[in-house]
């Protein structure tokens, strides 16, 4: 059985790639997302626009029942 070792990646802080010289393989962009990651992002966006945005005013006025209900609904997606 062959063993594999992980090659540590250089950690790039925030937008430092804009100021420092970087190789293309060190920069992660949305084009690098897998299809599954894109679907997760789309699900989160749909949930935000259909469930969270209509309730922003209530949440800002500390109606925590709305927040709890939204979190429960989001938990069922996992």
Tab-separated table of N, CA and C in Angstrom:
chain	number	residue	atom	x	y	z
A	1	UNK	N	0.848	-1.174	0.000
A	1	UNK	CA	0.000	0.000	0.000
A	1	UNK	C	0.891	1.234	0.000
A	2	UNK	N	0.654	2.122	-0.937
A	2	UNK	CA	1.446	3.342	-1.041
A	2	UNK	C	0.920	4.388	-0.065
A	3	UNK	N	1.832	5.149	0.466
A	3	UNK	CA	1.418	6.230	1.354
A	3	UNK	C	1.574	7.550	0.624
A	4	UNK	N	0.733	8.470	0.980
A	4	UNK	CA	0.823	9.804	0.398
A	4	UNK	C	1.054	10.805	1.506
A	5	UNK	N	1.736	11.844	1.167
A	5	UNK	CA	1.957	12.900	2.148
A	5	UNK	C	1.378	14.191	1.603
A	6	UNK	N	0.801	14.947	2.472
A	6	UNK	CA	0.204	16.222	2.071
A	6	UNK	C	1.304	17.267	1.936
A	7	UNK	N	1.199	18.024	0.890
A	7	UNK	CA	2.143	19.117	0.686
A	7	UNK	C	1.514	20.368	1.275
A	8	UNK	N	2.169	20.980	2.268
A	8	UNK	CA	1.575	22.172	2.880
A	8	UNK	C	1.494	23.320	1.880
A	9	UNK	N	0.370	24.002	1.876
A	9	UNK	CA	0.186	25.162	1.000
A	9	UNK	C	0.552	26.421	1.760
A	10	UNK	N	1.055	27.369	1.025
A	10	UNK	CA	1.368	28.655	1.608
A	10	UNK	C	0.066	29.370	1.938
A	11	UNK	N	-0.035	29.896	3.135
A	11	UNK	CA	-1.230	30.641	3.528
A	11	UNK	C	-1.081	32.074	3.063
A	12	UNK	N	-2.081	32.537	2.354
A	12	UNK	CA	-2.070	33.901	1.853
A	12	UNK	C	-3.122	34.678	2.621
A	13	UNK	N	-2.708	35.715	3.305
A	13	UNK	CA	-3.619	36.500	4.131
A	13	UNK	C	-4.393	37.503	3.288
A	14	UNK	N	-5.717	37.476	3.443
A	14	UNK	CA	-6.587	38.468	2.824
A	14	UNK	C	-6.267	38.772	1.381
A	15	UNK	N	-6.131	40.021	1.057
A	15	UNK	CA	-5.860	40.441	-0.311
A	15	UNK	C	-4.382	40.650	-0.581
A	16	UNK	N	-3.525	39.994	0.188
A	16	UNK	CA	-2.087	40.187	0.005
A	16	UNK	C	-1.629	39.786	-1.395
A	17	UNK	N	-2.404	38.904	-2.048
A	17	UNK	CA	-2.021	38.496	-3.404
A	17	UNK	C	-2.044	39.688	-4.367
A	18	UNK	N	-2.756	40.747	-3.990
A	18	UNK	CA	-2.790	41.943	-4.834
A	18	UNK	C	-1.513	42.767	-4.706
A	19	UNK	N	-0.844	42.644	-3.569
A	19	UNK	CA	0.330	43.468	-3.292
A	19	UNK	C	1.641	42.714	-3.444
A	20	UNK	N	1.585	41.407	-3.339
A	20	UNK	CA	2.790	40.591	-3.371
A	20	UNK	C	2.806	39.729	-4.623
A	21	UNK	N	3.972	39.320	-4.999
A	21	UNK	CA	4.119	38.450	-6.160
A	21	UNK	C	3.680	37.039	-5.771
A	22	UNK	N	2.739	36.475	-6.510
A	22	UNK	CA	2.214	35.128	-6.236
A	22	UNK	C	2.157	34.323	-7.522
A	23	UNK	N	2.317	33.014	-7.382
A	23	UNK	CA	2.112	32.106	-8.515
A	23	UNK	C	0.621	31.860	-8.655
A	24	UNK	N	0.137	31.615	-9.865
A	24	UNK	CA	-1.306	31.391	-10.061
A	24	UNK	C	-1.873	30.261	-9.206
A	25	UNK	N	-1.089	29.204	-8.954
A	25	UNK	CA	-1.609	28.082	-8.166
A	25	UNK	C	-1.744	28.412	-6.682
A	26	UNK	N	-1.246	29.568	-6.252
A	26	UNK	CA	-1.369	29.984	-4.859
A	26	UNK	C	-2.625	30.817	-4.609
A	27	UNK	N	-3.315	31.187	-5.661
A	27	UNK	CA	-4.485	32.053	-5.537
A	27	UNK	C	-5.735	31.232	-5.836
A	28	UNK	N	-6.663	31.186	-4.876
A	28	UNK	CA	-7.914	30.439	-5.028
A	28	UNK	C	-9.008	31.406	-5.453
A	29	UNK	N	-9.684	31.105	-6.536
A	29	UNK	CA	-10.767	31.960	-7.025
A	29	UNK	C	-12.047	31.150	-7.165
A	30	UNK	N	-13.152	31.832	-7.377
A	30	UNK	CA	-14.436	31.134	-7.508
A	30	UNK	C	-14.450	30.193	-8.704
A	31	UNK	N	-13.606	30.434	-9.683
A	31	UNK	CA	-13.518	29.526	-10.826
A	31	UNK	C	-12.960	28.164	-10.426
A	32	UNK	N	-12.325	28.087	-9.261
A	32	UNK	CA	-11.758	26.831	-8.769
A	32	UNK	C	-12.782	25.969	-8.038
A	33	UNK	N	-13.988	26.487	-7.791
A	33	UNK	CA	-15.011	25.722	-7.074
A	33	UNK	C	-15.433	24.497	-7.865
A	34	UNK	N	-15.689	23.402	-7.143
A	34	UNK	CA	-16.246	22.212	-7.765
A	34	UNK	C	-17.738	22.443	-8.005
A	35	UNK	N	-18.358	21.552	-8.741
A	35	UNK	CA	-19.799	21.682	-8.984
A	35	UNK	C	-20.575	21.608	-7.675
A	36	UNK	N	-20.144	20.733	-6.770
A	36	UNK	CA	-20.816	20.613	-5.477
A	36	UNK	C	-20.697	21.914	-4.676
A	37	UNK	N	-19.526	22.529	-4.672
A	37	UNK	CA	-19.343	23.789	-3.963
A	37	UNK	C	-20.213	24.893	-4.570
A	38	UNK	N	-20.352	24.896	-5.886
A	38	UNK	CA	-21.205	25.883	-6.542
A	38	UNK	C	-22.666	25.681	-6.152
A	39	UNK	N	-23.101	24.424	-6.049
A	39	UNK	CA	-24.482	24.136	-5.650
A	39	UNK	C	-24.738	24.571	-4.205
A	40	UNK	N	-23.762	24.363	-3.327
A	40	UNK	CA	-23.902	24.805	-1.936
A	40	UNK	C	-24.044	26.326	-1.898
A	41	UNK	N	-23.232	27.022	-2.659
A	41	UNK	CA	-23.305	28.479	-2.721
A	41	UNK	C	-24.644	28.958	-3.244
A	42	UNK	N	-25.161	28.280	-4.273
A	42	UNK	CA	-26.455	28.670	-4.832
A	42	UNK	C	-27.578	28.420	-3.828
A	43	UNK	N	-27.500	27.318	-3.097
A	43	UNK	CA	-28.500	27.023	-2.061
A	43	UNK	C	-28.478	28.092	-0.974
A	44	UNK	N	-27.280	28.499	-0.554
A	44	UNK	CA	-27.162	29.548	0.465
A	44	UNK	C	-27.728	30.862	-0.052
A	45	UNK	N	-27.435	31.204	-1.297
A	45	UNK	CA	-27.946	32.451	-1.882
A	45	UNK	C	-29.471	32.413	-1.992
A	46	UNK	N	-30.019	31.299	-2.430
A	46	UNK	CA	-31.477	31.171	-2.533
A	46	UNK	C	-32.140	31.319	-1.171
A	47	UNK	N	-31.545	30.681	-0.167
A	47	UNK	CA	-32.101	30.756	1.184
A	47	UNK	C	-32.060	32.182	1.707
A	48	UNK	N	-30.957	32.865	1.460
A	48	UNK	CA	-30.820	34.247	1.922
A	48	UNK	C	-31.870	35.140	1.273
A	49	UNK	N	-32.030	35.001	-0.027
A	49	UNK	CA	-32.947	35.910	-0.713
A	49	UNK	C	-34.416	35.584	-0.448
A	50	UNK	N	-34.739	34.311	-0.223
A	50	UNK	CA	-36.149	33.948	-0.025
A	50	UNK	C	-36.581	33.959	1.433
A	51	UNK	N	-35.639	33.704	2.349
A	51	UNK	CA	-36.035	33.567	3.750
A	51	UNK	C	-35.492	34.673	4.639
A	52	UNK	N	-34.242	35.049	4.444
A	52	UNK	CA	-33.625	36.034	5.343
A	52	UNK	C	-34.002	37.462	4.995
A	53	UNK	N	-33.864	37.828	3.739
A	53	UNK	CA	-34.111	39.226	3.360
A	53	UNK	C	-35.512	39.722	3.707
A	54	UNK	N	-36.554	38.919	3.504
A	54	UNK	CA	-37.883	39.416	3.875
A	54	UNK	C	-38.055	39.649	5.380
A	55	UNK	N	-37.155	39.095	6.188
A	55	UNK	CA	-37.275	39.203	7.645
A	55	UNK	C	-36.206	40.087	8.279
A	56	UNK	N	-35.460	40.812	7.479
A	56	UNK	CA	-34.363	41.624	8.006
A	56	UNK	C	-34.854	42.614	9.057
A	57	UNK	N	-35.928	43.295	8.771
A	57	UNK	CA	-36.443	44.308	9.714
A	57	UNK	C	-36.753	43.671	11.067
A	58	UNK	N	-37.425	42.519	11.064
A	58	UNK	CA	-37.760	41.850	12.325
A	58	UNK	C	-36.495	41.421	13.064
A	59	UNK	N	-35.517	40.895	12.311
A	59	UNK	CA	-34.273	40.448	12.951
A	59	UNK	C	-33.503	41.628	13.528
A	60	UNK	N	-33.509	42.760	12.838
A	60	UNK	CA	-32.818	43.944	13.348
A	60	UNK	C	-33.488	44.508	14.594
A	61	UNK	N	-34.770	44.229	14.752
A	61	UNK	CA	-35.487	44.652	15.961
A	61	UNK	C	-35.493	43.546	17.016
A	62	UNK	N	-34.527	42.643	16.878
A	62	UNK	CA	-34.260	41.592	17.857
A	62	UNK	C	-35.421	40.627	18.080
A	63	UNK	N	-36.121	40.302	16.995
A	63	UNK	CA	-37.141	39.248	17.062
A	63	UNK	C	-36.410	37.921	16.863
A	64	UNK	N	-35.909	37.364	17.971
A	64	UNK	CA	-35.059	36.187	17.898
A	64	UNK	C	-35.804	34.934	17.464
A	65	UNK	N	-37.122	34.927	17.545
A	65	UNK	CA	-37.871	33.755	17.091
A	65	UNK	C	-37.667	33.560	15.585
A	66	UNK	N	-37.562	34.651	14.840
A	66	UNK	CA	-37.312	34.571	13.396
A	66	UNK	C	-35.946	33.946	13.147
A	67	UNK	N	-34.938	34.422	13.857
A	67	UNK	CA	-33.576	33.894	13.684
A	67	UNK	C	-33.526	32.407	14.013
A	68	UNK	N	-34.174	32.010	15.119
A	68	UNK	CA	-34.178	30.599	15.503
A	68	UNK	C	-34.863	29.746	14.445
A	69	UNK	N	-35.988	30.207	13.931
A	69	UNK	CA	-36.704	29.446	12.909
A	69	UNK	C	-35.877	29.302	11.633
A	70	UNK	N	-35.209	30.388	11.232
A	70	UNK	CA	-34.365	30.325	10.040
A	70	UNK	C	-33.202	29.360	10.227
A	71	UNK	N	-32.570	29.391	11.406
A	71	UNK	CA	-31.469	28.471	11.664
A	71	UNK	C	-31.929	27.024	11.658
A	72	UNK	N	-33.102	26.757	12.196
A	72	UNK	CA	-33.649	25.393	12.179
A	72	UNK	C	-33.886	24.929	10.746
A	73	UNK	N	-34.426	25.814	9.913
A	73	UNK	CA	-34.677	25.461	8.508
A	73	UNK	C	-33.363	25.220	7.769
A	74	UNK	N	-32.365	26.059	8.036
A	74	UNK	CA	-31.070	25.887	7.390
A	74	UNK	C	-30.396	24.595	7.826
A	75	UNK	N	-30.605	24.199	9.080
A	75	UNK	CA	-29.990	22.967	9.580
A	75	UNK	C	-30.512	21.749	8.842
A	76	UNK	N	-31.744	21.811	8.348
A	76	UNK	CA	-32.292	20.669	7.625
A	76	UNK	C	-31.652	20.500	6.257
A	77	UNK	N	-30.971	21.536	5.762
A	77	UNK	CA	-30.305	21.441	4.467
A	77	UNK	C	-29.004	20.639	4.545
A	78	UNK	N	-28.437	20.546	5.736
A	78	UNK	CA	-27.131	19.882	5.885
A	78	UNK	C	-27.225	18.390	5.718
